[in-house]
Tab-separated table of C-alpha atoms in Angstrom:
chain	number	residue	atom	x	y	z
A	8	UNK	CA	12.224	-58.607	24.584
A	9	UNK	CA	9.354	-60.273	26.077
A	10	UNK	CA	6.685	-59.179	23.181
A	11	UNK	CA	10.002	-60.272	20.430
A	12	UNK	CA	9.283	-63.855	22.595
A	13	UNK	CA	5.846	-64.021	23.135
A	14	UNK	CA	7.018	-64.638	26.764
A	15	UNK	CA	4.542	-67.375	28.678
A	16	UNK	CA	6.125	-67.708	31.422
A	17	UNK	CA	9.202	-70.303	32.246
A	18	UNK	CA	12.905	-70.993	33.114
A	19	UNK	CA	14.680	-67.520	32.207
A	20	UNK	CA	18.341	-66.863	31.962
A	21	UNK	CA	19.217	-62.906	31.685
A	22	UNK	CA	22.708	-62.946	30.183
A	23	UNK	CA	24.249	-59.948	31.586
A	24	UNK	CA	21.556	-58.991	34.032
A	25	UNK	CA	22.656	-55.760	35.846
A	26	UNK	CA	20.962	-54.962	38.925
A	27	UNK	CA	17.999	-57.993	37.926
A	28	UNK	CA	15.390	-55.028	36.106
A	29	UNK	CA	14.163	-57.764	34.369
A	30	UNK	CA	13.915	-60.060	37.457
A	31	UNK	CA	11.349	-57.390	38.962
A	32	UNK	CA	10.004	-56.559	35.989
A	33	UNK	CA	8.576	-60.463	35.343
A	34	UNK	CA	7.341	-60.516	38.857
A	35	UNK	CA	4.998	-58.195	38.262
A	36	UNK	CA	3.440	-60.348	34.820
A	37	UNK	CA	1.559	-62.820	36.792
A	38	UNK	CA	2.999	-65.484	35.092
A	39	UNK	CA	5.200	-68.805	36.451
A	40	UNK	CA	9.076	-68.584	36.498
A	41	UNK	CA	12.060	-69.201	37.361
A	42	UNK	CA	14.979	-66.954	37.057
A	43	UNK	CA	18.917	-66.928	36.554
A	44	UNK	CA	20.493	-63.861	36.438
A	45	UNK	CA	24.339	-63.468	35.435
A	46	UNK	CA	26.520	-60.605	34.747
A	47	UNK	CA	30.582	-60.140	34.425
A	48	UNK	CA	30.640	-57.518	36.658
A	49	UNK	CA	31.023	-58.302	40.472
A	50	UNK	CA	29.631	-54.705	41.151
A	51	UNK	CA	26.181	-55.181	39.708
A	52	UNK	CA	25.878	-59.355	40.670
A	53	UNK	CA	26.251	-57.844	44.275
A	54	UNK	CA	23.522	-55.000	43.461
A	55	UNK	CA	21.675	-57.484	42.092
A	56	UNK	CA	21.627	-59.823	45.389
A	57	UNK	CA	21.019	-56.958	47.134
A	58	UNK	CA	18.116	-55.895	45.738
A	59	UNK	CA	16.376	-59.732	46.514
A	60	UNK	CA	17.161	-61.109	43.438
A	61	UNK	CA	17.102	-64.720	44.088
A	62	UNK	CA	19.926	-66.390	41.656
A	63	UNK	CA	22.353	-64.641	40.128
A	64	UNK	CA	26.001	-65.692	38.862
A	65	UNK	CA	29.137	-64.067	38.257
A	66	UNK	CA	30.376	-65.309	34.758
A	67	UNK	CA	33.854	-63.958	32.924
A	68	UNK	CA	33.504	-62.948	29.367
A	69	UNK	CA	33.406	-66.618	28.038
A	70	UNK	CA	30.182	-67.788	29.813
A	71	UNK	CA	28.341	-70.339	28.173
A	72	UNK	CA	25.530	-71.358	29.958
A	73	UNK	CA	25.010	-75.235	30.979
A	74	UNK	CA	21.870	-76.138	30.127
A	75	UNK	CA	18.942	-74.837	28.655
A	76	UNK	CA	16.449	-72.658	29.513
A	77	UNK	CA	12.940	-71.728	27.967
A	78	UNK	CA	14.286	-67.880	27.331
A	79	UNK	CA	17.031	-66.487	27.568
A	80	UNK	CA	17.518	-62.638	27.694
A	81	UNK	CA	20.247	-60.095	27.247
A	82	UNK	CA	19.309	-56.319	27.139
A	83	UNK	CA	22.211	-53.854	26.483
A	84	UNK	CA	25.660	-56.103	27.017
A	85	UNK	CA	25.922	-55.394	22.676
A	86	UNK	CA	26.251	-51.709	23.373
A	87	UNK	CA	30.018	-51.349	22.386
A	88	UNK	CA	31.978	-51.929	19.322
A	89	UNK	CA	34.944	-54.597	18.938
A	90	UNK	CA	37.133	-53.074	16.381
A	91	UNK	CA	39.175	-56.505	16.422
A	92	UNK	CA	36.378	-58.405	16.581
A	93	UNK	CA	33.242	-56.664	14.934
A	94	UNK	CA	30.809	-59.578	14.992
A	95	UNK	CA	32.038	-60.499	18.670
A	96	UNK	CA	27.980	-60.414	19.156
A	97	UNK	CA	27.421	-63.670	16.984
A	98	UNK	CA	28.384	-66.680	18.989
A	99	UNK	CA	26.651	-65.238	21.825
A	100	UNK	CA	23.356	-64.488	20.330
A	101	UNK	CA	24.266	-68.536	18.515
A	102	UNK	CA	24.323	-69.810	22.619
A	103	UNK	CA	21.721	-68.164	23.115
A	104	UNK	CA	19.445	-69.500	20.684
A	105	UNK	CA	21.164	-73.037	21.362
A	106	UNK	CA	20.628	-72.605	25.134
A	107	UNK	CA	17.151	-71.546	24.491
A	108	UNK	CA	13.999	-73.901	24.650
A	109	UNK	CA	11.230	-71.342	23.061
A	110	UNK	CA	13.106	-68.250	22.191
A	111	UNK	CA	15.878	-66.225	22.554
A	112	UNK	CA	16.442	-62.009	22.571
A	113	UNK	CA	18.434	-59.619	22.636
A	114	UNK	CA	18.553	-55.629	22.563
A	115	UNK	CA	20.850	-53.600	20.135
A	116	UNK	CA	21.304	-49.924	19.724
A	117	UNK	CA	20.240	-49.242	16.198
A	118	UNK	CA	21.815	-47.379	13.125
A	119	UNK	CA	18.818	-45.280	12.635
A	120	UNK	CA	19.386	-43.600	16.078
A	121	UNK	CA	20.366	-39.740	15.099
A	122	UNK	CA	23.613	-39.281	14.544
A	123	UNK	CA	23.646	-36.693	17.363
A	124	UNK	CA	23.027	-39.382	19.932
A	125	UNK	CA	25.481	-41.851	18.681
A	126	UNK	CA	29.121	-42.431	20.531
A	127	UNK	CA	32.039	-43.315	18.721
A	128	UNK	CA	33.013	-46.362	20.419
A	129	UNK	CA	29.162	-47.754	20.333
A	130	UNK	CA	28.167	-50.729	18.260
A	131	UNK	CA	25.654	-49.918	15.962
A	132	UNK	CA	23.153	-52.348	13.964
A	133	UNK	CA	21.112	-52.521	11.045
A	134	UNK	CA	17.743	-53.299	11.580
A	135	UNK	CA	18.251	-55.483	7.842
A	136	UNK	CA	21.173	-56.485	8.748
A	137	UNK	CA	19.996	-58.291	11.924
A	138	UNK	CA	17.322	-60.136	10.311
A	139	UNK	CA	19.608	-61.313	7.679
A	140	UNK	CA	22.060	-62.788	10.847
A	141	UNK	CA	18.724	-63.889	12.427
A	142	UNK	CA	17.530	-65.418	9.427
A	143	UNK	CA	20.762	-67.536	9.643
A	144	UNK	CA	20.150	-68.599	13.010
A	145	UNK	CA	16.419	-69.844	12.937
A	146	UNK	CA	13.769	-69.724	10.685
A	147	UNK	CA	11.133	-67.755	13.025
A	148	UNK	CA	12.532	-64.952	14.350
A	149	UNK	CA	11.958	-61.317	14.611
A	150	UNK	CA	13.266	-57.850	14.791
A	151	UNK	CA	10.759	-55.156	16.591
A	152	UNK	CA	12.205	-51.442	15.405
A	153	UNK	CA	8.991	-50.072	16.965
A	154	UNK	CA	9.719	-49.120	20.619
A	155	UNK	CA	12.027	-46.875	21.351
A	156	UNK	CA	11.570	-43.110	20.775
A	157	UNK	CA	13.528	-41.759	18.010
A	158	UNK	CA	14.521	-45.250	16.632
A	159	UNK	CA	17.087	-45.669	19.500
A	160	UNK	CA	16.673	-49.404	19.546
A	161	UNK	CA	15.547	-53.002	18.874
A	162	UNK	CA	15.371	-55.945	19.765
A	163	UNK	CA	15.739	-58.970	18.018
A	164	UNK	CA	14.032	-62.380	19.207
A	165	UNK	CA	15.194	-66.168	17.870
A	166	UNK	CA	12.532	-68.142	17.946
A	167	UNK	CA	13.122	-71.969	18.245
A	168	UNK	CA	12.007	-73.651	15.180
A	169	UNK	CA	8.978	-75.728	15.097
A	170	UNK	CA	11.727	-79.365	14.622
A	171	UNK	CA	14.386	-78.271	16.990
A	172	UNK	CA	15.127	-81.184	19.746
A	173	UNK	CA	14.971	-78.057	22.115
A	174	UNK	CA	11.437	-77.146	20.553
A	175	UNK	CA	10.178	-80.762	21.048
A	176	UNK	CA	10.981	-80.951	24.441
A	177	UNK	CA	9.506	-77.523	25.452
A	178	UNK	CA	6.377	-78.897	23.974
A	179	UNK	CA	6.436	-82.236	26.655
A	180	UNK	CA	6.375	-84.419	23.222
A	181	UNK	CA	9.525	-85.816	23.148
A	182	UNK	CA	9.096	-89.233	21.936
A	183	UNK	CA	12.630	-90.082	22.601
A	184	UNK	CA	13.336	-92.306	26.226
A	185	UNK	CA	15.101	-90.831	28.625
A	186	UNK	CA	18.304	-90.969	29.022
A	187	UNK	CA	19.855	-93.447	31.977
């Protein structure tokens, strides 16, 4: 997710963050940030705060975040089907990207994993098929195919576009006066 970003360093939220891997895993980048970590289930936000990560939220299955953050990050909460609802993953990777300042990404399990590996009930993506919903999203975006063994995954990463208010304000050029 971080290479799908070209991740600088920032504000990160990690929509449904587990035990906080990715918390410990930016540490260790030598870059500036600050971190939110959230996750629906109460078991793994108290894991989480366990472990020393420093802000993480329970959220129900509605979250939305409240503002915006630089990235925002969500590795493995697409990994099950909705057969009433089999986009169910659009309007959050859509808050995502509008909650984003520089980029967004996310992690699917892919169609090209080997149909030995695959579970019935898993949701299963297209890398095509992912740009195309990407493509609808943002104009810069990107879908990396290339890292898992066996073609197990990918990632996808929305990339705010060069106009976007969000994009203009990441930059510190906002020409606009602040608001009382």
């Amino acid at each position: 997710m971080l290479r799908a970003t070209a991740f600088a360093g920032g504000t990160v939220l990690d929509w449904g963050c587990g035990p906080g891997d990715l918390y410990f895993h930016l540490t260790k980048l030598d870059l500036p940030f600050t971190y939110v970590g959230t996750d629906i289930d109460p078991r793994m936000v108290e894991l989480a705060a366990s472990r020393g990560v420093p802000d993480v939220r329970l959220v129900d299955l509605d979250f939305r975040p409240e503002r915006t953050y630089d990235y925002v990050f969500a590795s493995g909460i697409f990994q099950f089907q909705d057969p009433d609802d089999p986009l169910y993953f659009l309007p959050i990777l859509e808050a995502m990207y509008d909650n984003s300042a520089r980029a967004a990404a996310a992690t699917f399990l892919s169609a090209y994993r080997p149909e030995a590996e695959k579970a019935p009930d898993e949701l299963y993506v297209d890398g095509a098929t992912i740009a195309r919903i990407a493509a609808a999203i943002t104009d810069r975006w990107v879908v990396d195919h290339s890292y898992h063994p066996a073609a197990g995954d990918l990632t996808v990463g929305l990339l705010a576009s060069r106009g976007t208010a969000a994009a203009v304000k990441a930059s510190g050029n906002d020409p606009s006066p602040p608001r009382p």
